[in-house]
mmCIF file of C-alpha atoms and ligand atoms in Angstrom:
data_model
loop_
_atom_site.group_PDB
_atom_site.id
_atom_site.type_symbol
_atom_site.label_atom_id
_atom_site.label_comp_id
_atom_site.label_asym_id
_atom_site.label_seq_id
_atom_site.Cartn_x
_atom_site.Cartn_y
_atom_site.Cartn_z
ATOM 1 C CA UNK A 281 36.591 171.883 14.456
ATOM 2 C CA UNK A 282 39.087 169.954 12.376
ATOM 3 C CA UNK A 283 41.834 171.769 11.197
ATOM 4 C CA UNK A 284 44.939 173.649 10.516
ATOM 5 C CA UNK A 285 45.561 175.579 7.233
ATOM 6 C CA UNK A 286 46.112 173.620 4.171
ATOM 7 C CA UNK A 287 49.737 172.246 3.958
ATOM 8 C CA UNK A 288 52.451 173.231 1.791
ATOM 9 C CA UNK A 289 53.119 169.974 0.272
ATOM 10 C CA UNK A 290 51.359 169.299 -3.195
ATOM 11 C CA UNK A 291 47.745 168.050 -2.582
ATOM 12 C CA UNK A 292 47.017 164.492 -4.180
ATOM 13 C CA UNK A 293 44.990 164.826 -7.482
ATOM 14 C CA UNK A 294 41.174 164.488 -6.874
ATOM 15 C CA UNK A 295 39.409 161.363 -8.412
ATOM 16 C CA UNK A 296 36.324 163.506 -8.141
ATOM 17 C CA UNK A 297 36.997 166.672 -10.367
ATOM 18 C CA UNK A 298 33.623 168.061 -9.617
ATOM 19 C CA UNK A 299 34.279 167.960 -5.719
ATOM 20 C CA UNK A 300 37.610 169.686 -6.284
ATOM 21 C CA UNK A 301 35.961 172.280 -8.610
ATOM 22 C CA UNK A 302 33.327 172.964 -5.990
ATOM 23 C CA UNK A 303 36.081 173.406 -3.351
ATOM 24 C CA UNK A 304 37.814 176.042 -5.481
ATOM 25 C CA UNK A 305 34.598 177.886 -6.258
ATOM 26 C CA UNK A 306 33.550 177.871 -2.759
ATOM 27 C CA UNK A 307 30.398 175.949 -3.618
ATOM 28 C CA UNK A 308 28.925 172.745 -2.291
ATOM 29 C CA UNK A 309 29.538 169.747 -4.725
ATOM 30 C CA UNK A 310 26.455 168.015 -6.095
ATOM 31 C CA UNK A 311 25.437 164.383 -5.142
ATOM 32 C CA UNK A 312 27.625 161.969 -6.823
ATOM 33 C CA UNK A 313 27.394 158.131 -6.972
ATOM 34 C CA UNK A 314 30.863 156.940 -6.247
ATOM 35 C CA UNK A 315 30.107 153.155 -6.756
ATOM 36 C CA UNK A 316 26.836 151.452 -7.576
ATOM 37 C CA UNK A 317 24.807 152.016 -4.337
ATOM 38 C CA UNK A 318 27.294 154.477 -2.819
ATOM 39 C CA UNK A 319 26.823 157.946 -2.971
ATOM 40 C CA UNK A 320 28.380 161.160 -1.443
ATOM 41 C CA UNK A 321 26.569 164.317 -0.551
ATOM 42 C CA UNK A 322 27.832 167.453 1.148
ATOM 43 C CA UNK A 323 26.117 168.922 4.232
ATOM 44 C CA UNK A 324 27.134 172.424 5.109
ATOM 45 C CA UNK A 325 28.576 173.306 8.453
ATOM 46 C CA UNK A 326 27.212 176.911 8.792
ATOM 47 C CA UNK A 327 29.686 179.124 10.441
ATOM 48 C CA UNK A 328 32.257 176.228 10.751
ATOM 49 C CA UNK A 329 35.497 175.207 9.451
ATOM 50 C CA UNK A 330 35.549 173.527 7.027
ATOM 51 C CA UNK A 331 32.399 174.916 5.607
ATOM 52 C CA UNK A 332 30.932 171.641 4.431
ATOM 53 C CA UNK A 333 31.179 167.857 5.375
ATOM 54 C CA UNK A 334 31.164 165.010 2.876
ATOM 55 C CA UNK A 335 28.502 162.340 4.007
ATOM 56 C CA UNK A 336 28.208 158.986 2.607
ATOM 57 C CA UNK A 337 25.119 156.960 1.712
ATOM 58 C CA UNK A 338 25.658 153.093 1.366
ATOM 59 C CA UNK A 339 22.643 151.074 -0.003
ATOM 60 C CA UNK A 340 22.599 147.507 1.534
ATOM 61 C CA UNK A 341 21.174 144.307 -0.162
ATOM 62 C CA UNK A 342 17.875 144.792 1.654
ATOM 63 C CA UNK A 343 17.435 148.198 0.005
ATOM 64 C CA UNK A 344 18.124 149.984 3.478
ATOM 65 C CA UNK A 345 20.482 152.877 3.781
ATOM 66 C CA UNK A 346 23.608 153.379 6.011
ATOM 67 C CA UNK A 347 24.893 157.073 6.396
ATOM 68 C CA UNK A 348 28.330 157.419 7.252
ATOM 69 C CA UNK A 349 28.969 160.882 8.969
ATOM 70 C CA UNK A 350 25.490 162.507 8.521
ATOM 71 C CA UNK A 351 27.293 165.909 9.170
ATOM 72 C CA UNK A 352 26.088 168.795 11.143
ATOM 73 C CA UNK A 353 22.632 169.632 12.001
ATOM 74 C CA UNK A 354 21.955 173.159 13.241
ATOM 75 C CA UNK A 355 18.228 173.132 14.071
ATOM 76 C CA UNK A 356 17.791 169.550 13.640
ATOM 77 C CA UNK A 357 15.747 170.065 10.364
ATOM 78 C CA UNK A 358 18.119 167.986 8.237
ATOM 79 C CA UNK A 359 17.247 170.062 5.313
ATOM 80 C CA UNK A 360 20.379 169.283 3.243
ATOM 81 C CA UNK A 361 20.301 165.592 4.026
ATOM 82 C CA UNK A 362 16.653 165.244 3.094
ATOM 83 C CA UNK A 363 17.206 167.159 -0.227
ATOM 84 C CA UNK A 364 20.497 164.932 -0.960
ATOM 85 C CA UNK A 365 18.580 161.586 -0.207
ATOM 86 C CA UNK A 366 15.739 162.876 -2.460
ATOM 87 C CA UNK A 367 17.919 163.519 -5.251
ATOM 88 C CA UNK A 368 18.773 159.683 -5.343
ATOM 89 C CA UNK A 369 14.828 158.844 -4.914
ATOM 90 C CA UNK A 370 15.465 157.889 -1.119
ATOM 91 C CA UNK A 371 14.392 159.440 2.257
ATOM 92 C CA UNK A 372 15.660 159.551 5.941
ATOM 93 C CA UNK A 373 13.149 156.919 6.686
ATOM 94 C CA UNK A 374 15.090 154.428 4.612
ATOM 95 C CA UNK A 375 18.097 154.769 6.948
ATOM 96 C CA UNK A 376 18.786 151.732 8.801
ATOM 97 C CA UNK A 377 22.416 152.629 10.421
ATOM 98 C CA UNK A 378 24.242 155.812 10.998
ATOM 99 C CA UNK A 379 28.053 155.205 11.318
ATOM 100 C CA UNK A 380 30.149 158.070 12.673
ATOM 101 C CA UNK A 381 34.054 158.308 12.287
ATOM 102 C CA UNK A 382 34.321 160.731 15.390
ATOM 103 C CA UNK A 383 32.526 163.036 17.869
ATOM 104 C CA UNK A 384 32.952 166.403 15.986
ATOM 105 C CA UNK A 385 29.851 168.399 15.583
ATOM 106 C CA UNK A 386 30.558 168.454 11.693
ATOM 107 C CA UNK A 387 30.415 164.610 11.615
ATOM 108 C CA UNK A 388 28.200 163.515 14.450
ATOM 109 C CA UNK A 389 26.188 166.564 14.783
ATOM 110 C CA UNK A 390 23.095 165.236 12.763
ATOM 111 C CA UNK A 391 23.066 161.585 14.060
ATOM 112 C CA UNK A 392 20.759 162.185 16.906
ATOM 113 C CA UNK A 393 18.299 163.937 14.572
ATOM 114 C CA UNK A 394 18.532 161.198 11.921
ATOM 115 C CA UNK A 395 17.983 158.389 14.512
ATOM 116 C CA UNK A 396 14.940 160.249 15.822
ATOM 117 C CA UNK A 397 13.371 160.427 12.307
ATOM 118 C CA UNK A 398 14.289 156.900 11.017
ATOM 119 C CA UNK A 399 14.972 154.904 14.272
ATOM 120 C CA UNK A 400 18.360 153.960 12.914
ATOM 121 C CA UNK A 401 20.940 153.119 15.504
ATOM 122 C CA UNK A 402 24.188 155.451 15.737
ATOM 123 C CA UNK A 403 27.521 153.390 15.626
ATOM 124 C CA UNK A 404 30.608 155.041 16.968
ATOM 125 C CA UNK A 405 33.792 154.039 18.866
ATOM 126 C CA UNK A 406 33.229 153.767 22.767
ATOM 127 C CA UNK A 407 36.141 156.231 23.368
ATOM 128 C CA UNK A 408 34.046 159.080 21.589
ATOM 129 C CA UNK A 409 31.033 158.227 23.859
ATOM 130 C CA UNK A 410 33.418 158.295 26.751
ATOM 131 C CA UNK A 411 34.729 161.715 25.795
ATOM 132 C CA UNK A 412 31.477 163.413 25.403
ATOM 133 C CA UNK A 413 30.492 161.941 28.772
ATOM 134 C CA UNK A 414 33.686 163.175 30.414
ATOM 135 C CA UNK A 415 33.399 166.470 28.792
ATOM 136 C CA UNK A 416 32.630 168.707 32.013
ATOM 137 C CA UNK A 417 35.564 166.927 34.066
ATOM 138 C CA UNK A 418 37.956 167.483 30.918
ATOM 139 C CA UNK A 419 37.050 171.048 30.611
ATOM 140 C CA UNK A 420 37.704 171.858 33.979
ATOM 141 C CA UNK A 421 41.232 170.077 33.630
ATOM 142 C CA UNK A 422 41.822 171.943 30.382
ATOM 143 C CA UNK A 423 41.264 175.106 32.467
ATOM 144 C CA UNK A 424 44.006 174.160 34.798
ATOM 145 C CA UNK A 425 46.214 173.239 31.929
ATOM 146 C CA UNK A 426 45.614 176.548 30.221
ATOM 147 C CA UNK A 427 46.613 178.467 33.359
ATOM 148 C CA UNK A 428 50.136 176.945 33.118
ATOM 149 C CA UNK A 429 50.725 177.855 29.442
ATOM 150 C CA UNK A 430 52.110 181.357 29.944
ATOM 151 C CA UNK A 431 49.502 182.946 27.667
ATOM 152 C CA UNK A 432 49.517 186.665 27.450
ATOM 153 C CA UNK A 433 46.597 187.939 29.754
ATOM 154 C CA UNK A 434 44.523 189.317 26.834
ATOM 155 C CA UNK A 435 44.327 185.708 25.061
ATOM 156 C CA UNK A 436 43.507 183.750 28.101
ATOM 157 C CA UNK A 437 39.670 184.096 28.204
ATOM 158 C CA UNK A 438 39.153 183.401 24.542
ATOM 159 C CA UNK A 439 41.227 180.132 25.042
ATOM 160 C CA UNK A 440 39.266 179.134 27.906
ATOM 161 C CA UNK A 441 36.158 179.855 26.043
ATOM 162 C CA UNK A 442 37.026 177.698 22.995
ATOM 163 C CA UNK A 443 39.129 174.840 24.871
ATOM 164 C CA UNK A 444 38.274 175.018 28.637
ATOM 165 C CA UNK A 445 35.015 175.216 30.486
ATOM 166 C CA UNK A 446 33.580 177.204 27.583
ATOM 167 C CA UNK A 447 34.098 174.428 25.090
ATOM 168 C CA UNK A 448 31.582 171.929 23.979
ATOM 169 C CA UNK A 449 32.930 169.219 21.581
ATOM 170 C CA UNK A 450 29.774 167.419 21.511
ATOM 171 C CA UNK A 451 27.804 170.286 20.172
ATOM 172 C CA UNK A 452 25.027 168.730 18.400
ATOM 173 C CA UNK A 453 25.480 165.221 19.742
ATOM 174 C CA UNK A 454 22.009 165.446 21.597
ATOM 175 C CA UNK A 455 21.372 163.710 24.767
ATOM 176 C CA UNK A 456 22.862 160.386 25.880
ATOM 177 C CA UNK A 457 23.125 157.657 24.694
ATOM 178 C CA UNK A 458 25.419 159.297 22.146
ATOM 179 C CA UNK A 459 25.596 155.966 20.432
ATOM 180 C CA UNK A 460 23.657 152.843 20.375
ATOM 181 C CA UNK A 461 26.264 150.408 18.998
ATOM 182 C CA UNK A 462 29.765 150.870 20.434
ATOM 183 C CA UNK A 463 32.433 149.969 17.634
ATOM 184 C CA UNK A 464 35.934 148.741 17.884
ATOM 185 C CA UNK A 465 38.911 148.313 15.548
ATOM 186 C CA UNK A 466 38.079 145.319 13.227
ATOM 187 C CA UNK A 467 34.252 145.445 13.862
ATOM 188 C CA UNK A 468 32.219 144.804 10.760
ATOM 189 C CA UNK A 469 29.308 147.027 10.534
ATOM 190 C CA UNK A 470 25.967 145.323 10.421
ATOM 191 C CA UNK A 471 25.024 146.182 6.910
ATOM 192 C CA UNK A 472 23.749 143.250 4.856
ATOM 193 C CA UNK A 473 25.453 142.560 1.485
ATOM 194 C CA UNK A 474 28.382 144.872 2.289
ATOM 195 C CA UNK A 475 31.732 144.771 4.009
ATOM 196 C CA UNK A 476 32.354 147.793 5.968
ATOM 197 C CA UNK A 477 35.008 147.280 8.543
ATOM 198 C CA UNK A 478 36.004 149.722 11.333
ATOM 199 C CA UNK A 479 39.670 150.539 11.400
ATOM 200 C CA UNK A 480 40.878 152.357 14.673
ATOM 201 C CA UNK A 481 42.669 155.412 13.790
ATOM 202 C CA UNK A 482 43.189 157.404 17.130
ATOM 203 C CA UNK A 483 44.944 160.777 17.001
ATOM 204 C CA UNK A 484 42.605 163.465 15.578
ATOM 205 C CA UNK A 485 40.227 162.274 18.374
ATOM 206 C CA UNK A 486 40.868 159.175 20.726
ATOM 207 C CA UNK A 487 38.196 156.996 19.130
ATOM 208 C CA UNK A 488 38.432 158.032 15.615
ATOM 209 C CA UNK A 489 37.594 155.268 13.114
ATOM 210 C CA UNK A 490 37.993 154.828 9.250
ATOM 211 C CA UNK A 491 35.782 152.452 7.413
ATOM 212 C CA UNK A 492 37.281 150.084 5.032
ATOM 213 C CA UNK A 493 35.031 148.856 2.098
ATOM 214 C CA UNK A 494 37.342 146.477 0.296
ATOM 215 C CA UNK A 495 34.885 145.115 -2.209
ATOM 216 C CA UNK A 496 33.928 148.424 -3.500
ATOM 217 C CA UNK A 497 37.567 149.654 -3.384
ATOM 218 C CA UNK A 498 36.635 152.443 -0.959
ATOM 219 C CA UNK A 499 38.238 153.878 2.295
ATOM 220 C CA UNK A 500 36.139 156.224 4.445
ATOM 221 C CA UNK A 501 38.631 158.282 6.309
ATOM 222 C CA UNK A 502 36.652 161.080 8.220
ATOM 223 C CA UNK A 503 39.226 163.484 9.335
ATOM 224 C CA UNK A 504 42.100 161.218 9.672
ATOM 225 C CA UNK A 505 43.428 161.825 6.403
ATOM 226 C CA UNK A 506 42.271 164.766 4.205
ATOM 227 C CA UNK A 507 43.733 165.646 0.815
ATOM 228 C CA UNK A 508 44.843 169.392 1.711
ATOM 229 C CA UNK A 509 44.319 169.936 5.299
ATOM 230 C CA UNK A 510 46.659 168.906 7.968
ATOM 231 C CA UNK A 511 44.223 167.381 10.398
ATOM 232 C CA UNK A 512 44.611 168.685 14.063
ATOM 233 C CA UNK A 513 45.337 166.296 16.755
ATOM 234 C CA UNK A 514 44.120 165.634 20.152
ATOM 235 C CA UNK A 515 40.900 167.439 19.461
ATOM 236 C CA UNK A 516 38.523 164.986 21.291
ATOM 237 C CA UNK A 517 38.638 164.438 25.168
ATOM 238 C CA UNK A 518 41.713 164.114 27.123
ATOM 239 C CA UNK A 519 43.708 160.932 26.862
ATOM 240 C CA UNK A 520 46.125 158.981 28.878
ATOM 241 C CA UNK A 521 48.357 158.427 25.695
ATOM 242 C CA UNK A 522 50.150 161.000 23.439
ATOM 243 C CA UNK A 523 47.582 161.852 20.520
ATOM 244 C CA UNK A 524 50.671 162.645 18.347
ATOM 245 C CA UNK A 525 52.071 159.262 18.808
ATOM 246 C CA UNK A 526 48.596 157.525 18.262
ATOM 247 C CA UNK A 527 48.330 159.783 15.069
ATOM 248 C CA UNK A 528 51.538 158.521 13.594
ATOM 249 C CA UNK A 529 50.695 155.087 14.370
ATOM 250 C CA UNK A 530 47.280 155.408 12.775
ATOM 251 C CA UNK A 531 48.887 156.887 9.680
ATOM 252 C CA UNK A 532 51.124 153.859 9.492
ATOM 253 C CA UNK A 533 47.972 151.622 9.798
ATOM 254 C CA UNK A 534 46.886 152.886 6.259
ATOM 255 C CA UNK A 535 49.881 151.357 4.532
ATOM 256 C CA UNK A 536 47.860 148.258 3.339
ATOM 257 C CA UNK A 537 45.215 150.476 1.827
ATOM 258 C CA UNK A 538 46.956 152.373 -1.134
ATOM 259 C CA UNK A 539 44.820 150.682 -3.667
ATOM 260 C CA UNK A 540 41.499 151.977 -2.295
ATOM 261 C CA UNK A 541 39.859 155.289 -3.310
ATOM 262 C CA UNK A 542 39.837 157.701 -0.311
ATOM 263 C CA UNK A 543 36.560 159.053 0.673
ATOM 264 C CA UNK A 544 37.437 161.701 3.214
ATOM 265 C CA UNK A 545 35.091 163.867 5.448
ATOM 266 C CA UNK A 546 35.802 167.030 3.697
ATOM 267 C CA UNK A 547 37.209 168.451 0.415
ATOM 268 C CA UNK A 548 37.315 165.679 -2.231
ATOM 269 C CA UNK A 549 37.944 162.161 -2.948
ATOM 270 C CA UNK A 550 41.422 161.182 -4.000
ATOM 271 C CA UNK A 551 43.831 158.136 -4.590
ATOM 272 C CA UNK A 552 46.913 156.625 -2.929
ATOM 273 C CA UNK A 553 46.183 157.365 0.863
ATOM 274 C CA UNK A 554 49.597 155.909 1.721
ATOM 275 C CA UNK A 555 51.317 158.710 -0.236
ATOM 276 C CA UNK A 556 49.171 161.365 1.595
ATOM 277 C CA UNK A 557 49.717 159.593 4.844
ATOM 278 C CA UNK A 558 53.509 159.800 4.491
ATOM 279 C CA UNK A 559 53.315 163.552 3.572
ATOM 280 C CA UNK A 560 51.382 164.167 6.890
ATOM 281 C CA UNK A 561 53.832 162.141 8.772
ATOM 282 C CA UNK A 562 56.646 164.282 7.376
ATOM 283 C CA UNK A 563 54.874 167.503 8.198
ATOM 284 C CA UNK A 564 54.749 166.139 11.927
ATOM 285 C CA UNK A 565 58.505 165.158 11.752
ATOM 286 C CA UNK A 566 59.353 168.776 10.674
ATOM 287 C CA UNK A 567 57.159 170.175 13.412
ATOM 288 C CA UNK A 568 59.088 168.117 16.077
ATOM 289 C CA UNK A 569 62.428 169.402 14.708
ATOM 290 C CA UNK A 570 61.062 172.989 15.156
ATOM 291 C CA UNK A 571 59.964 172.217 18.626
ATOM 292 C CA UNK A 572 63.313 170.722 19.444
ATOM 293 C CA UNK A 573 65.203 173.582 17.979
ATOM 294 C CA UNK A 574 62.856 176.008 20.127
ATOM 295 C CA UNK A 575 63.890 173.822 23.270
ATOM 296 C CA UNK A 576 67.476 174.003 22.376
ATOM 297 C CA UNK A 577 67.333 177.682 22.110
ATOM 298 C CA UNK A 578 65.452 178.814 25.069
ATOM 299 C CA UNK A 579 66.081 178.356 28.790
ATOM 300 C CA UNK A 580 63.082 176.910 30.660
ATOM 301 C CA UNK A 581 60.526 178.404 28.240
ATOM 302 C CA UNK A 582 56.833 178.319 28.798
ATOM 303 C CA UNK A 583 54.762 176.421 26.407
ATOM 304 C CA UNK A 584 53.564 179.532 24.930
ATOM 305 C CA UNK A 585 57.320 180.735 24.432
ATOM 306 C CA UNK A 586 58.042 177.428 22.721
ATOM 307 C CA UNK A 587 55.180 177.589 20.249
ATOM 308 C CA UNK A 588 55.996 181.121 19.349
ATOM 309 C CA UNK A 589 59.029 179.756 17.676
ATOM 310 C CA UNK A 590 57.172 177.154 15.709
ATOM 311 C CA UNK A 591 56.302 178.403 12.329
ATOM 312 C CA UNK A 592 52.710 177.386 12.270
ATOM 313 C CA UNK A 593 50.960 178.560 9.106
ATOM 314 C CA UNK A 594 49.558 182.124 9.643
ATOM 315 C CA UNK A 595 52.052 182.430 12.662
ATOM 316 C CA UNK A 596 50.923 181.969 16.035
ATOM 317 C CA UNK A 597 50.605 185.709 16.555
ATOM 318 C CA UNK A 598 47.572 185.780 14.376
ATOM 319 C CA UNK A 599 45.949 182.945 16.487
ATOM 320 C CA UNK A 600 43.334 183.263 19.237
ATOM 321 C CA UNK A 601 40.769 180.797 20.792
ATOM 322 C CA UNK A 602 40.468 177.367 19.567
ATOM 323 C CA UNK A 603 43.455 177.645 17.015
ATOM 324 C CA UNK A 604 45.637 178.954 19.641
ATOM 325 C CA UNK A 605 44.870 176.202 21.946
ATOM 326 C CA UNK A 606 45.261 173.488 19.368
ATOM 327 C CA UNK A 607 48.625 175.009 18.411
ATOM 328 C CA UNK A 608 49.735 175.008 21.972
ATOM 329 C CA UNK A 609 48.514 171.662 22.973
ATOM 330 C CA UNK A 610 50.086 170.196 19.644
ATOM 331 C CA UNK A 611 53.465 171.808 20.726
ATOM 332 C CA UNK A 612 53.290 169.984 24.044
ATOM 333 C CA UNK A 613 52.520 166.727 22.202
ATOM 334 C CA UNK A 614 55.635 167.233 20.271
ATOM 335 C CA UNK A 615 57.680 167.993 23.239
ATOM 336 C CA UNK A 616 56.507 165.047 25.049
ATOM 337 C CA UNK A 617 57.208 162.772 22.071
ATOM 338 C CA UNK A 618 60.710 164.051 22.006
ATOM 339 C CA UNK A 619 61.038 163.167 25.598
ATOM 340 C CA UNK A 620 61.549 166.833 26.583
ATOM 341 C CA UNK A 621 58.245 167.835 28.355
ATOM 342 C CA UNK A 622 60.023 168.458 31.355
ATOM 343 C CA UNK A 623 62.017 171.322 29.872
ATOM 344 C CA UNK A 624 58.753 173.353 29.440
ATOM 345 C CA UNK A 625 58.233 175.252 32.344
ATOM 346 C CA UNK A 626 54.637 175.638 33.880
ATOM 347 C CA UNK A 627 53.724 179.461 34.204
HETATM 348 ZN ZN1 ZN B 756 36.954 166.434 13.155
#
């Protein structure tokens, strides 16, 4: 639910060689203690992309646990989460707080099940809760958008299924309330003896949060910044703002945190988030240039015609469903950011 293909720019060196090796081998990395009382454990996302989420467990001064992004829970059995906690001598019953970076099923999916077992409140940005509540209305509006994109007939049904009324972004979110504690930028999580501060980083989704742990030298980045993958943009609910503009602003917000070790939601831990953020921003600049060139070359093109000229990795002709919808919406965000949205002709 997150992604595009790995970017061409060199990926940052891992600070966790064991996670990087597991990724290369297509295996789940083992539970690792990142700092005293801070662990990471991998939760598989069966049938999803990427194939696993990195969940983080933080012990507070009372001995209780905070779980950051509990990952996906297919049948609610929480088998992997239970097993991971067992290896550090703990159990789900010890969880006192579930903090979630964003609404996607591979991050939020297990939260409701963890809450049911432990009674722990779920903390998330209010924009994510609203996006889940608005999902049906958004899906209908997405259907209307899709009809204007100029898609070949044979591709349209798959896009509607993956992006329009067939889509469920909150898969696994459970029933409302999706969160018990609504977070905003700058909020400090109620975790005794730790300092975990929410950093608003909209773009991937409207209410995406990173969590900053200065005392431990850690930055939990969810899907905002990953070591190899270019995070997709605008993959939450519909927004009044341009998610690409939001994302670029959110990359710039990481400038003060170059000294922290990056704990991403997927792949492996790494250092120097600022360098990685600049690489990701450059990638977006390049894509804007390609969209501008397509608009220069074509006379009143449809969105599909513009996107067909953008060198997406793998090529748009290989894309269907979610990937295709994501490529097209991102093309629209770029056209809008260039101030040239009106040059795209609704089909
Ligand atoms: Zn995501």
